[in-house]
Every structure is written in structure tokens, then in C-alpha cells.
Amino acid sequence: MKVLVTGFEPFGGEKINPTERIAKDLDGIKIGDAQVFGRVLPVVFGKAKEVLEKTLEEIKPDIAIHVGLAPGRSAISIERIAVNAIDARIPDNEGKKIEDEPIVPGAPTAYFSTLPIKKIMKKLHERGIPAYISNSAGLYLCNYVMYLSLHHSATKGYPKMSGFIHVPYIPEQIIDKIGKGQVPPSMCYEMELEAVKVAIEVALEELL
Amino acid sequence: MKVLVTGFEPFGGEKINPTERIAKDLDGIKIGDAQVFGRVLPVVFGKAKEVLEKTLEEIKPDIAIHVGLAPGRSAISIERIAVNAIDARIPDNEGKKIEDEPIVPGAPTAYFSTLPIKKIMKKLHERGIPAYISNSAGLYLCNYVMYLSLHHSATKGYPKMSGFIHVPYIPEQIIDKIGKGQVPPSMCYEMELEAVKVAIEVALEELL
Amino acid sequence: MKVLVTGFEPFGGEKINPTERIAKDLDGIKIGDAQVFGRVLPVVFGKAKEVLEKTLEEIKPDIAIHVGLAPGRSAISIERIAVNAIDARIPDNEGKKIEDEPIVPGAPTAYFSTLPIKKIMKKLHERGIPAYISNSAGLYLCNYVMYLSLHHSATKGYPKMSGFIHVPYIPEQIIDKIGKGQVPPSMCYEMELEAVKVAIEVALEELL
Amino acid sequence: MKVLVTGFEPFGGEKINPTERIAKDLDGIKIGDAQVFGRVLPVVFGKAKEVLEKTLEEIKPDIAIHVGLAPGRSAISIERIAVNAIDARIPDNEGKKIEDEPIVPGAPTAYFSTLPIKKIMKKLHERGIPAYISNSAGLYLCNYVMYLSLHHSATKGYPKMSGFIHVPYIPEQIIDKIGKGQVPPSMCYEMELEAVKVAIEVALEELL
């Protein structure tokens, strides 16, 4: 069994992105018999697609769990659906601001995640990790990668399971915001890392 | 040097109160040469006063740091001021709902915390712990204990330093709320415990 | 030209639903040459479908704008997409709590709104009415009605244009929540009514 | 009977301040037999004090209701207490950023509002206007003016009644924020104006 976990480089003026650390920390570990591959995607439309598809073809994972940072959210949010649309509120990391364009022209309007989202949520709760099902991954790079991964599954037959998990800020990212009168929620990094591991465990159980 | 840390028993339908665990975990430890005493106060008007004042007289701490849970807040909040008023939105743990009454009739309208609140915030930021200065501790048991402690300082000469720190929910407290459509922020318990230790360190430095 | 506007009866313990008043206030008015029909739908899975489909067949509107209350939102939110799923957090008004079921088995995963959502948002901004594009109508009765209406368009050829607009609480709905420590946002009823009229105007302009 | 209502000029990058309009709209009206004077204060430490004190001495009002904008709040918030401290997060309108300084050195730590705050809240609820009691007016110009006004009462014997009411953004102020991904709450201007009138009515009833 092969599991791909992707994170993203920092974006939107942030110095770090906890999902980059998650992908790197999980790269090379084993969960049960499954080998985990961690990769970091660029926050650039087009390039993220290239890197994602090359990675999928190179690794041919059974399971793909894509992870992204959701500023302002206060818990792990497991995405239910990816939508065939880009409508960016901020430019990507190469200054491109795409609005109201399909990700894959002519492809389905949306794909449901093929991860066992409710089982993952349940297991996270059992471990004391706040998590909920989100009905929108936004229309920026996170939804873009989720849609492309699910489109790959639908058109190329793998990964058998694919989906997306958003994580909140980690505490160190809040410090520079407090002076501006903002105190967004955060979650300790260790808990975020643990949450992705739990998601992998549950997905593996589902697939075996 | 003697440091008193107080927390509270659970209230408002919560099964746990992280500040109870903080007080118990810090009871008996030493920080530098300072001896730390941890005590848990009842969430009952009147009784909290009795236990607080007995504890202050018994221990005669140099520093008193009172800790409370602030549902909905997303970071450590260091209180600036205690107000001579009770205006409870919910009953206390013995069903008493006091509204618009002074804590100490005829005493000053308010007391500023005598903790070095800005220095504590700065040190917490250096440690990567989100924290801000709060200008209201509410008008329930937290403000009540803060006011009484500062009133004790003002009228009995000790503790030399007294103040209040609010902590957010810890993650495990969020799980039962998610089903009701609420996802309040939380902070890992270890970070909350660390924050109170840091506050003690800074207060001790200030006093020496 | 015929325009159908639907609202809902009260739900979730609320005494009123501003969208019921909107539908009734708009029923029978004319906007330009267009005749507006206002109908109120039950907050009951199954029944809402029956009433909606009967109404669509009876009126055969060119445009259908379905309106719903979104507790907690602070502006008009114009929905981008309807998803073929029901996942109710609360029971409907007849006690049915449906989870993880498709609305129309075998039908597309989702439909984009066919209203000119960005033009509507722009016009609302010009009129000083706060509005944004929402990427999730939830998975309760609002998304259910939006999906069924768009499915009707896709399979029966009308309405030519269909979509969904969420409105915040109106101020009078906040009063009973303040005592419970909640102060959700609201918007004056007159502004909500105006917003739906503007949406009709823009949709008509788009269609002519 | 003479009633002074003050508002503020725009600040913090806002183009308008609804409280400026409120003060101007109420200037010169009569409520019962009471004559209302509306004045607009500069958002500048020092100058606001001069203008306030000159206005108080010129008009010698029986009642002073100071009104300010509270970005992010979702209802009318009636302030309970003014604190003898300035701790500005942003500079004032002349670039001065004062931190941790008393407003009046040596004066009391705080003053409670002398308006009948709970009666005002009750009457606002009866009129369907969302309102709550706030326990912190912040530590910027609003708290500054509230404290100085109450200090004037305490030291010069008038106004007999003084207090502060915060109002939310009005809808037109939200439009430019939506593009930045922020949708703060707002309240229609007419409702804010009505709320201040109601506060005057209740204060007058209390005083007669």
C-alpha cells in the first residue's frame, strides 16, 4: 500500500505553512504496512497541477490525502467535495489571479471526496481532536488540487481514494497578527500531524 | 518566594475545566527558588471568596496568578482590570444568579492587575504562545476572584502582585460541541500549562 | 417573463423566517414587465420537493430565485453551487434527520447556479448592500431546494435561470439570543427585501 | 432639560463614521421637552478632551450620551464602565500612538456609566433593536471620552448622567471589505439612529 500526503509552500504573506512540515515529517514513514510519501506543492496554478500529476504518476499511490492551511478555521476540517472552478480572492505565489474559470473544462461540476470522511471525523473525535466535515474547500489552490486528484482517480483509475484535509493556523502563526487586532484560532502542530496520521490509518482500514 | 496559582472547578455544563488541571499540575513545583502552590476554587459566589481568602491567609503568597477558562477565546488573554461588579449571565454552580451587585460595597470601582501584563505577553510571544491583553474579565467568578485578590493586596498588603489569566478551551472540550454546529477555538493543554509557568517566571523576575 | 421567488417557513426553533415575509411581500408585484410569484416552502424533506415541483410546473417561471435564512451570516450570500447530498445537522420540521443521502440518486454531483451571481453581487454593492458569493449552501433544505430547481432546469428545460440567495437574521430575531450570550449578526428586513428585488432585476437584464 | 450627543469623525482608514451622522442628525431636535445638542469630536487624544470639555461647559447638559463606532460588533453595545487608561493599538488621527498611560493621572481607576444601562437595553429589545451591555469600551478614543465625561460629572457635578454607546458598522462600510475576505457585521443606519433616540428617552425618564 502506498499513501501520498501533499502539503503546500507558504502563501498569502505567511512565513510558514504547517502543511509543508506535515508532508515532510510524514515522508518516508510507514503506517502499518503502508509506505507514506510526503510532497510539497507550489501555490501556483498550473505548476501545482504539473507537480501533482507527475507525483501521482511517479508514485501511483493507493491513497492520496492532500492537506492545506485554512486561515481562520478552528479545527481540522475534512472536505466533502471539490468543485470544478477557480475563483481566487488573492493572486497565487506567481501573481496570477484567476477568477471564474473551470479547472478542467468540460469535466464534471464536482467530485465528492472518496475518503471515508465521516469515519475519519469519528476517529479524530475519539482521539480528542476537534474535526468537522467542511462543505467547501474554497476555490483557490486547495480545491484545485483536490479536484485534480479526484479527476485523476476518475479518469486514470488511481488513487483509489483521494481527498482533502484543512488544518488551522499553528500557534506561532498568530503572534504577528495579534498586534493588528486579530486573534484567529490555532491548533498545536503536533495535533495537526497526528490528525493526518489518523486519517491515513482510517483510510487504510477502509481500503483493506 | 511563594506563588499561588488558582484554577476553577468545571462550570456551565462543562465536564472538565483545564484550569483545575493547571492548578493541580503546578501545585508543589518550584520555579527558580519560588515555591508554587496550586488551589482549585469553587464556581460559587461567596464560597469562592471564603476559599480564596483562607488560602491567601494560609499561604501569604508574594504572587497570585488566578486562571480561568474563557469559552470562545482563541488565545491566552491576560486581564488588565478587575471591576467591582457581579452581573452573571448564568447561575453559579449552586444555582445563584447574581446581577448588578458590587463585589465589595463601597470599595473602589476597579483595580488594575499588578502583574507585569505587557512583559508576560511579550515573553509568551517569544515562546510562540498566542496571547493578548484583555480589557474585561467578564463579571462572573473570574472577575470576582481577580477583584477580591487585588482588594486583598490593597487592604492587607499581600500578595504584592496579583492578576488573572484566561485560557481557551482545550481541544477535547470541543468534540461535543461540533455536533451542535459550534466549533469554538481551543489551545493544547500543554501550551496553556506552559503559558502559566511563563507568567510566573516573568512575575518573579519583576519582583526580584 | 415570470419570476418565482420562494422562501421558507420558520425552522430550527425560530418563531419567524424573514424569507417567508420576502416571498409574501414579492408575490404579485411586477418588476419591469416581469410578473413575480412568491411561494413559501415547507422545511420538510420530500414535501418541499413536492411543493417546489408542483409550483414550477404550475407557474413555469423563466427565473427562479430561492431564498433562505443563514443563521450567523452577516451579509447577503449568493450561492454558487448546489450539491447532490443531504446531511442534516438538525431534523426537518417533521422530525426527519437525513444524513449522507443523495437528493437525486444517480444525478450529477452538483449544479452551478445559473443566475448571474457576480453581476448580482456587483449591483448589490452599488446599492450599498453587503453581499458575497458563497461556495456552500449547506446540506439542509436550502441546498436541497436549490439542487432540485437546477435539476428541473437541466431535465425539463425551465426555469432558464435558477439559483439561491441566503439572507442573515433580521434584528428582531437576535433579541432572544442575547440573554444566552450570543449576538449573531443581522440585517434590516427592508435591505433583505431590496436585495432580492435587485437580484430579480439583474437576472431579468441578463435574460433579455 | 439638555442632552448632549457626541459622535466621532472617521478613523482607522474608514471614509465615514455613522456616529458623526447620528450626532448631526440629532443636533437641534427635541425629545419630549428636552433639547438635544449633537457634536462631533476629533479622533485625536488631547484635542478630543479640549472639544469635549469646552462643549460640556458651553452646553452644561443634564445628560451626555457619547456614541462611537465599534468595528466587528454586531449589535448596539451599551458600555458599563470607563477605565482610566489609554492603550491604543492604532495611532489617532494625528499619528499619535499612546500606550499604557492614564487618562487623568491620580484619578479613580474607573467610573461606571451613570446611564440606566439595563433599562436602555430593555427598551431597545422592546423596539426589536439588538443590544447588549459591554464590559469594555476599549482603550482608545471612545473609552477616553467616556472616562473624561464621567470624570467631569464626578468633579464638576454635571452632566448628571453620562455614558457611552457603541454602534456597529453600517452596511455601506462593509462593501470595500468583502473583496479582502472580511464580512464584518453591520446594522442599518436608521436603526442605529433610533437606538440613540431610545437611549435618550430612557435616560430622560430616569432623570425626571
JSON list of C-alpha atoms in Angstrom, two decimals, chain C residues 5 16-27 67 69 76 129 167-173 186-197, chain D residues 128 171 186-188 190-191:
[
{"chain": "C", "resi": 5, "resn": "VAL", "atom": "CA", "xyz": [-39.32, 33.65, -5.54]},
{"chain": "C", "resi": 16, "resn": "ILE", "atom": "CA", "xyz": [-40.22, 33.72, 12.20]},
{"chain": "C", "resi": 17, "resn": "ASN", "atom": "CA", "xyz": [-38.36, 33.32, 8.93]},
{"chain": "C", "resi": 18, "resn": "PRO", "atom": "CA", "xyz": [-37.69, 36.58, 7.07]},
{"chain": "C", "resi": 19, "resn": "THR", "atom": "CA", "xyz": [-37.69, 34.68, 3.75]},
{"chain": "C", "resi": 20, "resn": "GLU", "atom": "CA", "xyz": [-41.36, 33.81, 4.29]},
{"chain": "C", "resi": 21, "resn": "ARG", "atom": "CA", "xyz": [-42.12, 37.53, 4.55]},
{"chain": "C", "resi": 22, "resn": "ILE", "atom": "CA", "xyz": [-39.93, 38.24, 1.48]},
{"chain": "C", "resi": 23, "resn": "ALA", "atom": "CA", "xyz": [-41.82, 35.68, -0.63]},
{"chain": "C", "resi": 24, "resn": "LYS", "atom": "CA", "xyz": [-45.20, 37.04, 0.51]},
{"chain": "C", "resi": 25, "resn": "ASP", "atom": "CA", "xyz": [-44.16, 40.68, 0.02]},
{"chain": "C", "resi": 26, "resn": "LEU", "atom": "CA", "xyz": [-42.94, 39.99, -3.53]},
{"chain": "C", "resi": 27, "resn": "ASP", "atom": "CA", "xyz": [-45.88, 37.82, -4.54]},
{"chain": "C", "resi": 67, "resn": "VAL", "atom": "CA", "xyz": [-34.26, 32.45, -0.67]},
{"chain": "C", "resi": 69, "resn": "LEU", "atom": "CA", "xyz": [-32.13, 32.14, 6.14]},
{"chain": "C", "resi": 76, "resn": "ILE", "atom": "CA", "xyz": [-26.42, 38.58, 1.64]},
{"chain": "C", "resi": 129, "resn": "ILE", "atom": "CA", "xyz": [-25.90, 46.18, 0.30]},
{"chain": "C", "resi": 167, "resn": "VAL", "atom": "CA", "xyz": [-30.10, 36.24, 3.98]},
{"chain": "C", "resi": 168, "resn": "PRO", "atom": "CA", "xyz": [-28.93, 36.85, 7.57]},
{"chain": "C", "resi": 169, "resn": "TYR", "atom": "CA", "xyz": [-31.19, 37.01, 10.61]},
{"chain": "C", "resi": 170, "resn": "ILE", "atom": "CA", "xyz": [-33.25, 40.17, 10.87]},
{"chain": "C", "resi": 171, "resn": "PRO", "atom": "CA", "xyz": [-32.66, 42.25, 14.04]},
{"chain": "C", "resi": 172, "resn": "GLU", "atom": "CA", "xyz": [-35.81, 41.11, 15.89]},
{"chain": "C", "resi": 173, "resn": "GLN", "atom": "CA", "xyz": [-34.52, 37.52, 15.75]},
{"chain": "C", "resi": 186, "resn": "SER", "atom": "CA", "xyz": [-28.37, 40.62, 11.41]},
{"chain": "C", "resi": 187, "resn": "MET", "atom": "CA", "xyz": [-29.57, 42.78, 8.53]},
{"chain": "C", "resi": 188, "resn": "CYS", "atom": "CA", "xyz": [-32.62, 45.03, 8.43]},
{"chain": "C", "resi": 189, "resn": "TYR", "atom": "CA", "xyz": [-35.59, 43.37, 6.72]},
{"chain": "C", "resi": 190, "resn": "GLU", "atom": "CA", "xyz": [-36.03, 46.23, 4.25]},
{"chain": "C", "resi": 191, "resn": "MET", "atom": "CA", "xyz": [-32.47, 45.71, 2.99]},
{"chain": "C", "resi": 192, "resn": "GLU", "atom": "CA", "xyz": [-33.02, 41.95, 2.56]},
{"chain": "C", "resi": 193, "resn": "LEU", "atom": "CA", "xyz": [-36.21, 42.56, 0.60]},
{"chain": "C", "resi": 194, "resn": "GLU", "atom": "CA", "xyz": [-34.41, 45.15, -1.54]},
{"chain": "C", "resi": 195, "resn": "ALA", "atom": "CA", "xyz": [-31.57, 42.69, -2.17]},
{"chain": "C", "resi": 196, "resn": "VAL", "atom": "CA", "xyz": [-33.93, 40.06, -3.63]},
{"chain": "C", "resi": 197, "resn": "LYS", "atom": "CA", "xyz": [-35.58, 42.69, -5.84]},
{"chain": "D", "resi": 128, "resn": "GLY", "atom": "CA", "xyz": [-36.65, 44.98, 18.24]},
{"chain": "D", "resi": 171, "resn": "PRO", "atom": "CA", "xyz": [-23.87, 48.29, 5.62]},
{"chain": "D", "resi": 186, "resn": "SER", "atom": "CA", "xyz": [-23.41, 45.76, 10.25]},
{"chain": "D", "resi": 187, "resn": "MET", "atom": "CA", "xyz": [-26.65, 47.46, 11.26]},
{"chain": "D", "resi": 188, "resn": "CYS", "atom": "CA", "xyz": [-28.84, 49.75, 9.18]},
{"chain": "D", "resi": 190, "resn": "GLU", "atom": "CA", "xyz": [-31.85, 54.14, 10.68]},
{"chain": "D", "resi": 191, "resn": "MET", "atom": "CA", "xyz": [-31.80, 51.51, 13.44]}
]
